[in-house]
């Protein structure tokens, strides 16, 4: 999608002088943005109201994203039913005096006038600034960053991970803080949108009924993207995204709906709508382009030899939840060897990635909790059927593989459950002497669940029956990580309230994993 490198390089003197002459066909040459001569399409409102984003950084490039939507909540985002040319440029400096790549692409009406530019030819481990122009209007300037070369030995990687941002349930104060952090990237583990109908009980409102059509999903994504703090965090860092269930439908599993009366054929039509809208709104590469109801979102993003980020999809290929879903005692179906979380293809791919990885830290960025944590309920100990705990055979197979193949420092990042957990991962969670194989950091929600709490009593009860759990709380927030060749540190940033603005970020707990010594230790 990226155009060939234009030989023209910008410098400030040229930039200023050229404005009067308007000799350039390229719109940035004209400082009088918005003049009639510049407009191929006339839009009633500013087209970049959903902001800009970048994603999937590699050593030589990154994806640049935007979507033209002058009226975000109107049909087609307020765009006419025609394709629109969009120019882009990426520079070493915020003032765009040192542009290194630029080009023109098409915002196609078939793809909701979204733009995905896969820029290449950039320098590794380098910061860049980018901007779009369409219909004579300039987008905000985004900041992004390439990753170090595959064989480089970076001294650190700083990133944050997040999940679960129900728009009605709370404000995105977490992103207000994250946008000010000093990060190389942000990882989103799913529930970027929620599919439910509008409610009068939240602090903000969805628009309309439960989303099912392509237009519904597009409008819901657009609504979420109007949030200024979410936009600011996209603007500030490249994102690495994967979905969970709510981008499509609550607790979906493969082609099986949680509702009993939905045929698989109908459910796949809806899935195609959900996946297409997701692609349209995320800075994803062409490799993720959906084909009907199928979309490959699992992928590996290396960070030099320091870390490999295997981004997983535990929804699209998931076997139907055992025992009718819910949180209950483990039933025989939990031990059925036919059950799968990742599907055979993704599981084989993951094994190969991990086996070949030269990285010190091997990260699995995924959705649902791997640790088989039991919850006390009355006098029973119950397990969520919608997590790896319900899928005993694939969970044991994964952990046994990490152990047998001696994968270097596996770390699992998890979202989904609107609470923080820090876990040791082992092959046998019932055996206290079973060795620790990996570390799991479960991050709470950005906003889902509304104002959270420490839940100290519940945490104590959970830890009593699950000795491999080191920390649990149900505050809102996100997790900030700093990874070096020697240590991995995860800081749990707690946002005490989200139903009114202005909450601080309080570091509630910090855990360190030492290279070569699996298991998180509180610091
Ligand atoms: Fe969620
Ligand atoms: Ca979820």
Short mmCIF file of C-alpha atoms and ligand atoms in Angstrom, two decimals:
data_model
loop_
_atom_site.label_atom_id
_atom_site.label_comp_id
_atom_site.label_asym_id
_atom_site.label_seq_id
_atom_site.Cartn_x
_atom_site.Cartn_y
_atom_site.Cartn_z
CA UNK A 1 0.00 0.00 0.00
CA UNK A 2 2.94 2.32 0.61
CA UNK A 3 4.04 4.35 -2.37
CA UNK A 4 7.64 4.41 -3.55
CA UNK A 5 9.90 6.79 -1.76
CA UNK A 6 9.52 10.22 -3.19
CA UNK A 7 12.95 11.70 -3.82
CA UNK A 8 11.75 15.03 -2.52
CA UNK A 9 13.07 15.81 0.94
CA UNK A 10 11.64 18.62 2.94
CA UNK A 11 13.55 21.23 4.77
CA UNK A 12 12.14 24.15 6.60
CA UNK A 13 13.39 26.81 4.17
CA UNK A 14 11.92 25.06 1.20
CA UNK A 15 8.72 24.39 3.05
CA UNK A 16 8.18 28.07 3.83
CA UNK A 17 9.22 29.37 0.41
CA UNK A 18 7.09 26.96 -1.52
CA UNK A 19 3.86 27.93 0.14
CA UNK A 20 3.28 30.93 -2.06
CA UNK A 21 4.33 29.32 -5.28
CA UNK A 22 2.10 26.29 -4.83
CA UNK A 23 4.16 24.48 -7.41
CA UNK A 24 3.78 21.22 -5.62
CA UNK A 25 0.95 18.90 -6.42
CA UNK A 26 1.40 17.55 -2.95
CA UNK A 27 -0.99 19.11 -0.48
CA UNK A 28 1.48 19.74 2.32
CA UNK A 29 3.21 22.23 0.03
CA UNK A 30 0.23 24.49 0.37
CA UNK A 31 0.01 26.10 3.76
CA UNK A 32 -3.50 27.34 3.00
CA UNK A 33 -5.02 23.98 3.73
CA UNK A 34 -8.68 23.88 2.89
CA UNK A 35 -8.70 26.15 -0.12
CA UNK A 36 -11.20 25.25 -2.82
CA UNK A 37 -8.46 24.35 -5.29
CA UNK A 38 -7.14 21.69 -2.89
CA UNK A 39 -10.46 19.94 -2.36
CA UNK A 40 -11.34 16.98 -4.46
CA UNK A 41 -14.11 16.15 -2.04
CA UNK A 42 -15.95 18.73 -0.01
CA UNK A 43 -16.75 17.58 3.48
CA UNK A 44 -19.12 19.25 5.86
CA UNK A 45 -16.88 18.66 8.89
CA UNK A 46 -13.27 17.86 9.79
CA UNK A 47 -12.57 14.32 8.44
CA UNK A 48 -10.05 13.21 11.08
CA UNK A 49 -12.39 13.17 14.06
CA UNK A 50 -11.41 9.58 14.89
CA UNK A 51 -7.76 10.55 15.18
CA UNK A 52 -4.76 8.69 13.80
CA UNK A 53 -2.94 5.57 14.90
CA UNK A 54 0.08 3.44 14.15
CA UNK A 55 0.68 -0.20 14.84
CA UNK A 56 2.54 -3.49 14.42
CA UNK A 57 6.01 -1.91 14.52
CA UNK A 58 8.85 -3.75 12.79
CA UNK A 59 12.54 -2.78 12.49
CA UNK A 60 11.94 -1.14 9.10
CA UNK A 61 8.39 0.11 9.29
CA UNK A 62 5.01 0.49 10.86
CA UNK A 63 1.33 0.69 9.85
CA UNK A 64 -0.20 4.16 9.73
CA UNK A 65 -3.96 4.31 10.21
CA UNK A 66 -6.79 6.75 9.99
CA UNK A 67 -10.43 6.74 8.93
CA UNK A 68 -12.19 9.64 7.30
CA UNK A 69 -15.37 10.26 9.27
CA UNK A 70 -16.56 13.87 9.25
CA UNK A 71 -19.73 12.83 11.12
CA UNK A 72 -18.61 9.75 13.04
CA UNK A 73 -22.03 8.54 14.18
CA UNK A 74 -23.84 9.12 10.88
CA UNK A 75 -24.13 6.40 8.21
CA UNK A 76 -20.76 5.91 6.46
CA UNK A 77 -19.28 8.35 8.97
CA UNK A 78 -20.79 11.18 6.96
CA UNK A 79 -18.70 10.34 3.89
CA UNK A 80 -19.98 10.33 0.31
CA UNK A 81 -20.07 6.89 -1.37
CA UNK A 82 -16.86 7.44 -3.30
CA UNK A 83 -13.19 6.68 -2.85
CA UNK A 84 -11.06 9.57 -1.63
CA UNK A 85 -7.30 10.08 -2.10
CA UNK A 86 -5.35 10.52 1.11
CA UNK A 87 -1.75 11.68 1.23
CA UNK A 88 0.57 10.77 4.06
CA UNK A 89 4.07 11.57 5.15
CA UNK A 90 6.41 10.37 7.86
CA UNK A 91 9.34 12.37 9.19
CA UNK A 92 12.13 12.26 11.72
CA UNK A 93 10.90 15.45 13.33
CA UNK A 94 7.59 16.82 14.49
CA UNK A 95 7.95 19.88 12.27
CA UNK A 96 8.24 17.64 9.14
CA UNK A 97 11.47 19.27 7.98
CA UNK A 98 13.02 15.82 7.53
CA UNK A 99 10.41 13.74 5.72
CA UNK A 100 11.69 10.24 4.93
CA UNK A 101 8.66 8.73 3.20
CA UNK A 102 5.45 10.04 1.71
CA UNK A 103 2.79 8.91 -0.67
CA UNK A 104 -0.85 8.80 -1.66
CA UNK A 105 -3.29 6.05 -0.88
CA UNK A 106 -7.04 5.59 -1.29
CA UNK A 107 -9.64 5.74 1.45
CA UNK A 108 -12.11 3.33 -0.06
CA UNK A 109 -15.84 3.60 0.58
CA UNK A 110 -15.95 -0.23 0.71
CA UNK A 111 -13.65 -0.12 3.74
CA UNK A 112 -15.39 2.74 5.56
CA UNK A 113 -12.83 5.20 4.20
CA UNK A 114 -10.19 3.69 6.45
CA UNK A 115 -6.53 4.02 5.54
CA UNK A 116 -3.82 1.45 6.30
CA UNK A 117 -0.39 2.46 5.03
CA UNK A 118 2.36 -0.11 5.56
CA UNK A 119 5.44 2.10 5.57
CA UNK A 120 8.79 0.42 5.08
CA UNK A 121 12.36 1.59 4.58
CA UNK A 122 12.57 3.22 8.01
CA UNK A 123 15.48 3.00 10.42
CA UNK A 124 15.31 0.49 13.24
CA UNK A 125 14.66 1.61 16.83
CA UNK A 126 13.80 5.13 15.76
CA UNK A 127 11.03 7.62 16.58
CA UNK A 128 8.98 9.11 13.72
CA UNK A 129 6.13 11.56 13.22
CA UNK A 130 3.35 11.14 10.66
CA UNK A 131 0.39 12.98 9.26
CA UNK A 132 -2.37 12.56 6.67
CA UNK A 133 -4.09 15.06 4.39
CA UNK A 134 -7.52 14.50 2.82
CA UNK A 135 -10.04 16.85 1.28
CA UNK A 136 -7.68 19.70 2.02
CA UNK A 137 -7.56 19.00 5.74
CA UNK A 138 -4.53 17.94 7.79
CA UNK A 139 -4.77 15.23 10.40
CA UNK A 140 -3.26 15.58 13.85
CA UNK A 141 0.42 14.57 13.96
CA UNK A 142 1.03 11.09 15.33
CA UNK A 143 4.22 9.81 16.90
CA UNK A 144 5.45 6.29 16.34
CA UNK A 145 8.51 4.12 16.63
CA UNK A 146 10.18 1.23 14.85
CA UNK A 147 11.55 -1.76 16.77
CA UNK A 148 15.25 -2.69 17.02
CA UNK A 149 16.81 -4.98 14.41
CA UNK A 150 16.22 -8.67 14.91
CA UNK A 151 19.85 -9.24 15.91
CA UNK A 152 20.12 -6.10 18.08
CA UNK A 153 20.53 -6.38 21.84
CA UNK A 154 18.34 -3.56 23.17
CA UNK A 155 18.91 -2.56 26.78
CA UNK A 156 15.19 -2.21 27.49
CA UNK A 157 11.64 -2.29 26.16
CA UNK A 158 8.94 -0.23 27.84
CA UNK A 159 5.29 -0.88 27.06
CA UNK A 160 1.86 -0.87 28.64
CA UNK A 161 -0.95 -3.35 28.20
CA UNK A 162 -4.67 -2.78 28.53
CA UNK A 163 -8.05 -4.40 27.91
CA UNK A 164 -11.80 -4.04 28.38
CA UNK A 165 -12.92 -0.47 27.78
CA UNK A 166 -16.71 -0.49 28.09
CA UNK A 167 -17.68 3.00 26.96
CA UNK A 168 -20.76 3.33 29.15
CA UNK A 169 -19.17 1.90 32.29
CA UNK A 170 -16.47 4.50 32.77
CA UNK A 171 -14.16 7.21 31.52
CA UNK A 172 -10.79 6.43 29.93
CA UNK A 173 -8.77 8.14 32.67
CA UNK A 174 -6.32 5.23 32.41
CA UNK A 175 -5.45 6.36 28.88
CA UNK A 176 -5.07 9.95 30.06
CA UNK A 177 -2.18 8.66 32.20
CA UNK A 178 -0.86 6.13 29.70
CA UNK A 179 -0.58 8.79 26.99
CA UNK A 180 1.93 10.64 29.21
CA UNK A 181 4.06 7.54 29.86
CA UNK A 182 7.35 7.01 28.06
CA UNK A 183 6.61 3.84 26.09
CA UNK A 184 7.83 2.03 23.00
CA UNK A 185 4.40 0.48 22.38
CA UNK A 186 0.95 -0.28 23.76
CA UNK A 187 -0.59 -3.75 23.67
CA UNK A 188 -4.38 -4.11 23.69
CA UNK A 189 -5.66 -7.54 24.67
CA UNK A 190 -9.27 -7.19 23.62
CA UNK A 191 -12.74 -5.92 24.45
CA UNK A 192 -11.81 -2.71 22.65
CA UNK A 193 -15.54 -2.20 22.04
CA UNK A 194 -18.61 -3.81 23.61
CA UNK A 195 -21.46 -5.01 21.45
CA UNK A 196 -24.35 -4.44 23.85
CA UNK A 197 -27.31 -2.14 23.36
CA UNK A 198 -27.43 1.32 24.86
CA UNK A 199 -28.15 1.63 28.53
CA UNK A 200 -29.31 4.58 30.62
CA UNK A 201 -27.24 3.47 33.61
CA UNK A 202 -23.73 4.30 32.45
CA UNK A 203 -21.69 7.50 32.57
CA UNK A 204 -21.88 7.62 28.75
CA UNK A 205 -24.12 5.97 26.21
CA UNK A 206 -23.88 3.51 23.39
CA UNK A 207 -26.07 4.36 20.41
CA UNK A 208 -28.85 1.97 19.46
CA UNK A 209 -29.52 -1.76 19.95
CA UNK A 210 -27.03 -4.64 20.19
CA UNK A 211 -24.78 -4.35 17.14
CA UNK A 212 -25.09 -6.94 14.37
CA UNK A 213 -24.76 -5.32 10.95
CA UNK A 214 -21.57 -3.96 9.42
CA UNK A 215 -22.92 -0.43 9.79
CA UNK A 216 -23.68 -1.13 13.49
CA UNK A 217 -20.15 -2.33 14.19
CA UNK A 218 -18.63 0.61 12.30
CA UNK A 219 -20.69 3.11 14.24
CA UNK A 220 -19.76 1.47 17.56
CA UNK A 221 -16.04 1.58 16.73
CA UNK A 222 -16.44 5.21 15.67
CA UNK A 223 -18.18 6.06 18.93
CA UNK A 224 -15.34 4.57 20.99
CA UNK A 225 -12.73 6.26 18.85
CA UNK A 226 -14.22 9.69 19.58
CA UNK A 227 -12.81 9.49 23.12
CA UNK A 228 -9.99 12.07 23.42
CA UNK A 229 -7.84 10.03 25.82
CA UNK A 230 -8.03 6.92 23.68
CA UNK A 231 -7.10 9.06 20.67
CA UNK A 232 -4.20 10.63 22.55
CA UNK A 233 -2.75 7.23 23.42
CA UNK A 234 -3.04 6.05 19.81
CA UNK A 235 -1.43 9.30 18.73
CA UNK A 236 1.51 8.84 21.10
CA UNK A 237 2.58 5.20 20.54
CA UNK A 238 2.32 2.33 18.08
CA UNK A 239 -0.27 -0.22 19.22
CA UNK A 240 -0.31 -3.97 18.96
CA UNK A 241 -3.91 -5.15 19.13
CA UNK A 242 -5.80 -8.38 19.41
CA UNK A 243 -9.47 -8.99 20.12
CA UNK A 244 -11.41 -10.89 22.72
CA UNK A 245 -15.12 -11.68 22.61
CA UNK A 246 -16.88 -8.30 22.79
CA UNK A 247 -15.49 -7.01 19.50
CA UNK A 248 -17.94 -9.57 18.14
CA UNK A 249 -20.26 -11.11 20.74
CA UNK A 250 -20.03 -11.94 24.45
CA UNK A 251 -18.31 -15.28 25.16
CA UNK A 252 -18.34 -16.26 21.50
CA UNK A 253 -16.46 -19.48 20.72
CA UNK A 254 -15.57 -20.24 17.12
CA UNK A 255 -18.86 -20.19 15.19
CA UNK A 256 -20.95 -20.84 18.31
CA UNK A 257 -23.10 -18.04 19.72
CA UNK A 258 -23.79 -17.79 23.44
CA UNK A 259 -27.47 -17.46 22.46
CA UNK A 260 -29.06 -20.83 21.90
CA UNK A 261 -31.20 -20.11 18.83
CA UNK A 262 -28.55 -18.70 16.48
CA UNK A 263 -27.41 -20.90 13.57
CA UNK A 264 -23.71 -21.14 12.84
CA UNK A 265 -24.31 -19.74 9.31
CA UNK A 266 -26.06 -16.65 10.70
CA UNK A 267 -23.40 -16.26 13.37
CA UNK A 268 -20.64 -16.30 10.76
CA UNK A 269 -22.39 -13.56 8.76
CA UNK A 270 -22.35 -11.45 11.90
CA UNK A 271 -18.72 -12.40 12.56
CA UNK A 272 -17.75 -11.20 9.08
CA UNK A 273 -19.34 -7.82 9.92
CA UNK A 274 -17.54 -7.62 13.26
CA UNK A 275 -14.15 -8.61 11.87
CA UNK A 276 -14.38 -6.26 8.89
CA UNK A 277 -15.22 -3.29 11.12
CA UNK A 278 -12.43 -4.30 13.51
CA UNK A 279 -9.89 -4.36 10.68
CA UNK A 280 -11.16 -1.03 9.41
CA UNK A 281 -10.56 0.62 12.78
CA UNK A 282 -7.22 -0.87 13.81
CA UNK A 283 -3.64 -0.23 12.61
CA UNK A 284 -3.25 -3.78 11.28
CA UNK A 285 -1.20 -5.12 8.39
CA UNK A 286 -2.61 -6.56 5.17
CA UNK A 287 -1.81 -10.02 6.52
CA UNK A 288 -4.81 -9.49 8.82
CA UNK A 289 -7.21 -8.49 6.04
CA UNK A 290 -10.44 -10.38 6.71
CA UNK A 291 -11.78 -12.91 4.24
CA UNK A 292 -15.47 -13.20 5.00
CA UNK A 293 -15.78 -14.48 8.58
CA UNK A 294 -12.07 -15.39 8.81
CA UNK A 295 -9.28 -13.08 9.85
CA UNK A 296 -5.80 -14.08 10.95
CA UNK A 297 -4.84 -11.85 13.81
CA UNK A 298 -2.28 -14.09 15.52
CA UNK A 299 1.26 -12.99 14.70
CA UNK A 300 4.73 -12.52 16.15
CA UNK A 301 6.38 -9.14 16.72
CA UNK A 302 10.02 -9.35 17.83
CA UNK A 303 11.87 -6.69 19.81
CA UNK A 304 15.49 -7.43 18.92
CA UNK A 305 16.78 -10.39 20.88
CA UNK A 306 15.22 -8.97 24.03
CA UNK A 307 11.62 -10.12 23.55
CA UNK A 308 9.31 -11.87 21.13
CA UNK A 309 5.66 -10.90 21.34
CA UNK A 310 3.43 -13.73 20.14
CA UNK A 311 -0.02 -12.16 19.84
CA UNK A 312 -2.69 -14.85 20.12
CA UNK A 313 -6.35 -15.33 19.21
CA UNK A 314 -8.21 -17.50 21.72
CA UNK A 315 -11.67 -16.76 20.26
CA UNK A 316 -11.86 -17.51 16.56
CA UNK A 317 -10.82 -21.18 16.80
CA UNK A 318 -12.10 -21.85 20.32
CA UNK A 319 -14.19 -24.97 21.01
CA UNK A 320 -17.58 -24.20 22.52
CA UNK A 321 -17.17 -23.62 26.28
CA UNK A 322 -17.49 -26.90 28.20
CA UNK A 323 -20.50 -27.77 30.31
CA UNK A 324 -22.65 -24.93 28.94
CA UNK A 325 -20.20 -22.13 29.93
CA UNK A 326 -20.44 -20.24 33.21
CA UNK A 327 -18.40 -20.55 36.40
CA UNK A 328 -18.81 -24.00 37.92
CA UNK A 329 -17.12 -27.17 39.10
CA UNK A 330 -14.91 -28.69 36.42
CA UNK A 331 -16.93 -31.26 34.50
CA UNK A 332 -15.77 -34.23 32.34
CA UNK A 333 -15.90 -32.05 29.19
CA UNK A 334 -13.08 -29.90 30.65
CA UNK A 335 -10.81 -32.92 30.16
CA UNK A 336 -11.96 -33.79 26.62
CA UNK A 337 -8.81 -34.06 24.45
CA UNK A 338 -10.72 -32.71 21.42
CA UNK A 339 -11.19 -29.30 23.07
CA UNK A 340 -9.04 -26.47 21.71
CA UNK A 341 -8.24 -22.86 22.65
CA UNK A 342 -6.02 -21.88 19.73
CA UNK A 343 -7.00 -24.35 17.02
CA UNK A 344 -4.49 -26.84 15.60
CA UNK A 345 -2.96 -24.42 13.10
CA UNK A 346 -2.30 -21.58 15.55
CA UNK A 347 -1.01 -24.00 18.16
CA UNK A 348 1.48 -25.48 15.68
CA UNK A 349 2.49 -21.98 14.60
CA UNK A 350 3.02 -20.94 18.24
CA UNK A 351 5.19 -23.97 18.97
CA UNK A 352 7.32 -23.19 15.96
CA UNK A 353 7.66 -19.50 16.83
CA UNK A 354 8.69 -20.29 20.38
CA UNK A 355 11.07 -23.08 19.37
CA UNK A 356 12.84 -20.80 16.88
CA UNK A 357 12.80 -17.69 19.06
CA UNK A 358 16.23 -16.25 19.94
CA UNK A 359 14.61 -13.91 22.48
CA UNK A 360 15.40 -13.68 26.18
CA UNK A 361 11.70 -13.08 27.01
CA UNK A 362 8.94 -14.92 25.17
CA UNK A 363 5.66 -13.10 25.58
CA UNK A 364 2.24 -14.57 24.92
CA UNK A 365 -0.11 -11.60 24.53
CA UNK A 366 -3.54 -13.16 24.75
CA UNK A 367 -7.03 -12.89 26.18
CA UNK A 368 -8.22 -15.24 28.93
CA UNK A 369 -6.51 -16.36 32.15
CA UNK A 370 -4.15 -19.32 31.81
CA UNK A 371 -3.74 -20.09 35.52
CA UNK A 372 -6.42 -22.52 36.62
CA UNK A 373 -7.56 -20.35 39.51
CA UNK A 374 -10.51 -21.65 41.50
CA UNK A 375 -12.99 -19.32 43.11
CA UNK A 376 -14.60 -20.04 46.43
CA UNK A 377 -18.39 -20.19 46.18
CA UNK A 378 -20.35 -21.42 49.16
CA UNK A 379 -18.38 -24.53 50.08
CA UNK A 380 -17.28 -25.28 46.52
CA UNK A 381 -14.31 -24.25 44.41
CA UNK A 382 -15.48 -23.26 40.93
CA UNK A 383 -13.68 -22.48 37.67
CA UNK A 384 -14.61 -20.18 34.78
CA UNK A 385 -15.43 -22.29 31.71
CA UNK A 386 -14.53 -19.29 29.49
CA UNK A 387 -10.84 -19.37 30.43
CA UNK A 388 -7.96 -21.83 29.97
CA UNK A 389 -9.23 -23.36 33.24
CA UNK A 390 -12.15 -24.84 31.31
CA UNK A 391 -9.80 -26.32 28.72
CA UNK A 392 -7.60 -28.61 30.74
CA UNK A 393 -5.97 -30.56 27.92
CA UNK A 394 -4.79 -27.63 25.73
CA UNK A 395 -3.68 -25.70 28.84
CA UNK A 396 -1.61 -28.59 30.13
CA UNK A 397 -0.23 -29.20 26.63
CA UNK A 398 0.89 -25.55 26.33
CA UNK A 399 2.58 -25.48 29.73
CA UNK A 400 4.21 -28.87 29.21
CA UNK A 401 5.53 -27.63 25.88
CA UNK A 402 7.03 -24.52 27.51
CA UNK A 403 8.68 -26.79 30.06
CA UNK A 404 9.92 -29.57 27.74
CA UNK A 405 11.16 -27.23 25.00
CA UNK A 406 12.87 -25.09 27.67
CA UNK A 407 11.40 -21.91 26.19
CA UNK A 408 13.36 -18.93 27.52
CA UNK A 409 11.47 -16.91 30.14
CA UNK A 410 7.84 -17.30 29.03
CA UNK A 411 5.57 -14.46 30.21
CA UNK A 412 1.81 -14.48 29.60
CA UNK A 413 -0.17 -11.22 29.36
CA UNK A 414 -3.92 -11.53 29.87
CA UNK A 415 -7.03 -9.32 29.88
CA UNK A 416 -10.74 -10.21 29.88
CA UNK A 417 -11.73 -10.45 33.54
CA UNK A 418 -11.65 -6.83 34.74
CA UNK A 419 -9.33 -7.66 37.59
CA UNK A 420 -5.61 -7.85 38.28
CA UNK A 421 -3.88 -11.17 38.91
CA UNK A 422 -0.22 -12.10 39.19
CA UNK A 423 0.28 -15.85 38.84
CA UNK A 424 2.88 -18.56 38.70
CA UNK A 425 2.12 -20.92 35.83
CA UNK A 426 2.80 -24.62 36.29
CA UNK A 427 1.84 -27.86 34.61
CA UNK A 428 -0.07 -29.10 37.66
CA UNK A 429 -1.78 -26.37 39.66
CA UNK A 430 -2.89 -28.91 42.30
CA UNK A 431 0.68 -29.95 43.09
CA UNK A 432 2.55 -27.43 45.23
CA UNK A 433 5.85 -29.06 44.22
CA UNK A 434 5.12 -28.76 40.47
CA UNK A 435 7.82 -26.37 39.20
CA UNK A 436 7.00 -22.85 38.05
CA UNK A 437 7.24 -22.75 34.25
CA UNK A 438 6.13 -19.22 33.43
CA UNK A 439 4.72 -15.97 34.82
CA UNK A 440 1.26 -14.57 34.11
CA UNK A 441 0.30 -10.92 34.44
CA UNK A 442 -3.45 -10.36 34.17
CA UNK A 443 -4.34 -6.69 33.69
CA UNK A 444 -7.62 -5.22 34.84
CA UNK A 445 -10.05 -3.24 32.69
CA UNK A 446 -9.68 0.34 31.56
CA UNK A 447 -13.33 1.06 32.40
CA UNK A 448 -15.46 -2.12 32.28
CA UNK A 449 -17.19 -2.75 35.58
CA UNK A 450 -17.19 0.94 36.55
CA UNK A 451 -15.43 2.12 39.70
CA UNK A 452 -13.40 -0.79 41.03
CA UNK A 453 -12.14 -1.73 44.46
CA UNK A 454 -9.23 -3.50 46.07
CA UNK A 455 -11.39 -6.47 47.03
CA UNK A 456 -8.95 -7.37 49.79
CA UNK A 457 -11.13 -10.03 51.40
CA UNK A 458 -11.86 -11.82 48.12
CA UNK A 459 -8.18 -11.61 47.21
CA UNK A 460 -7.21 -13.30 50.47
CA UNK A 461 -9.78 -16.07 49.90
CA UNK A 462 -8.56 -16.58 46.32
CA UNK A 463 -4.94 -16.77 47.40
CA UNK A 464 -5.74 -19.28 50.13
CA UNK A 465 -7.09 -21.84 47.67
CA UNK A 466 -4.71 -20.85 44.83
CA UNK A 467 -1.20 -20.58 46.30
CA UNK A 468 0.20 -19.78 42.84
CA UNK A 469 -1.66 -16.42 42.85
CA UNK A 470 0.47 -13.59 44.25
CA UNK A 471 -1.81 -10.61 43.75
CA UNK A 472 -5.43 -9.94 42.98
CA UNK A 473 -7.51 -6.76 42.94
CA UNK A 474 -10.49 -5.39 41.08
CA UNK A 475 -9.48 -1.79 40.65
CA UNK A 476 -9.48 -0.25 37.16
CA UNK A 477 -6.26 0.62 35.36
CA UNK A 478 -3.50 -0.84 33.23
CA UNK A 479 -0.10 -2.48 33.54
CA UNK A 480 3.19 -0.83 32.66
CA UNK A 481 6.14 -3.08 31.90
CA UNK A 482 9.87 -2.49 31.70
CA UNK A 483 11.86 -5.34 30.25
CA UNK A 484 15.65 -5.56 30.30
CA UNK A 485 18.00 -8.49 29.62
CA UNK A 486 18.15 -9.08 33.39
CA UNK A 487 14.63 -8.39 34.66
CA UNK A 488 10.99 -7.96 33.76
CA UNK A 489 9.06 -5.47 35.88
CA UNK A 490 5.27 -5.03 35.80
CA UNK A 491 3.77 -2.03 37.61
CA UNK A 492 0.05 -2.19 38.30
CA UNK A 493 -1.31 1.32 37.74
CA UNK A 494 -4.61 1.60 39.62
CA UNK A 495 -7.24 4.19 38.67
CA UNK A 496 -9.35 4.54 41.84
CA UNK A 497 -12.51 5.75 40.05
CA UNK A 498 -13.74 6.07 36.46
CA UNK A 499 -17.28 7.42 36.84
CA UNK A 500 -15.95 10.96 37.22
CA UNK A 501 -12.86 12.51 35.69
CA UNK A 502 -9.51 13.30 37.25
CA UNK A 503 -8.51 10.09 39.01
CA UNK A 504 -4.79 9.62 39.67
CA UNK A 505 -2.75 6.60 38.66
CA UNK A 506 -1.51 4.92 41.82
CA UNK A 507 1.04 2.11 41.54
CA UNK A 508 -0.72 -0.52 43.62
CA UNK A 509 1.83 -3.30 43.22
CA UNK A 510 5.03 -4.05 41.32
CA UNK A 511 6.38 -7.46 40.44
CA UNK A 512 9.71 -8.52 39.01
CA UNK A 513 10.70 -11.66 37.14
CA UNK A 514 14.41 -12.38 36.96
CA UNK A 515 15.91 -13.79 33.79
CA UNK A 516 16.27 -17.54 34.28
CA UNK A 517 14.07 -17.65 37.37
CA UNK A 518 10.39 -18.13 36.46
CA UNK A 519 7.72 -16.67 38.71
CA UNK A 520 6.94 -13.07 39.70
CA UNK A 521 8.27 -11.63 42.94
CA UNK A 522 6.72 -8.58 44.56
CA UNK A 523 9.05 -5.60 44.97
FE1 LIG B 1 -14.25 -7.33 29.08
CA1 LIG B 2 -13.95 -10.69 27.44
#
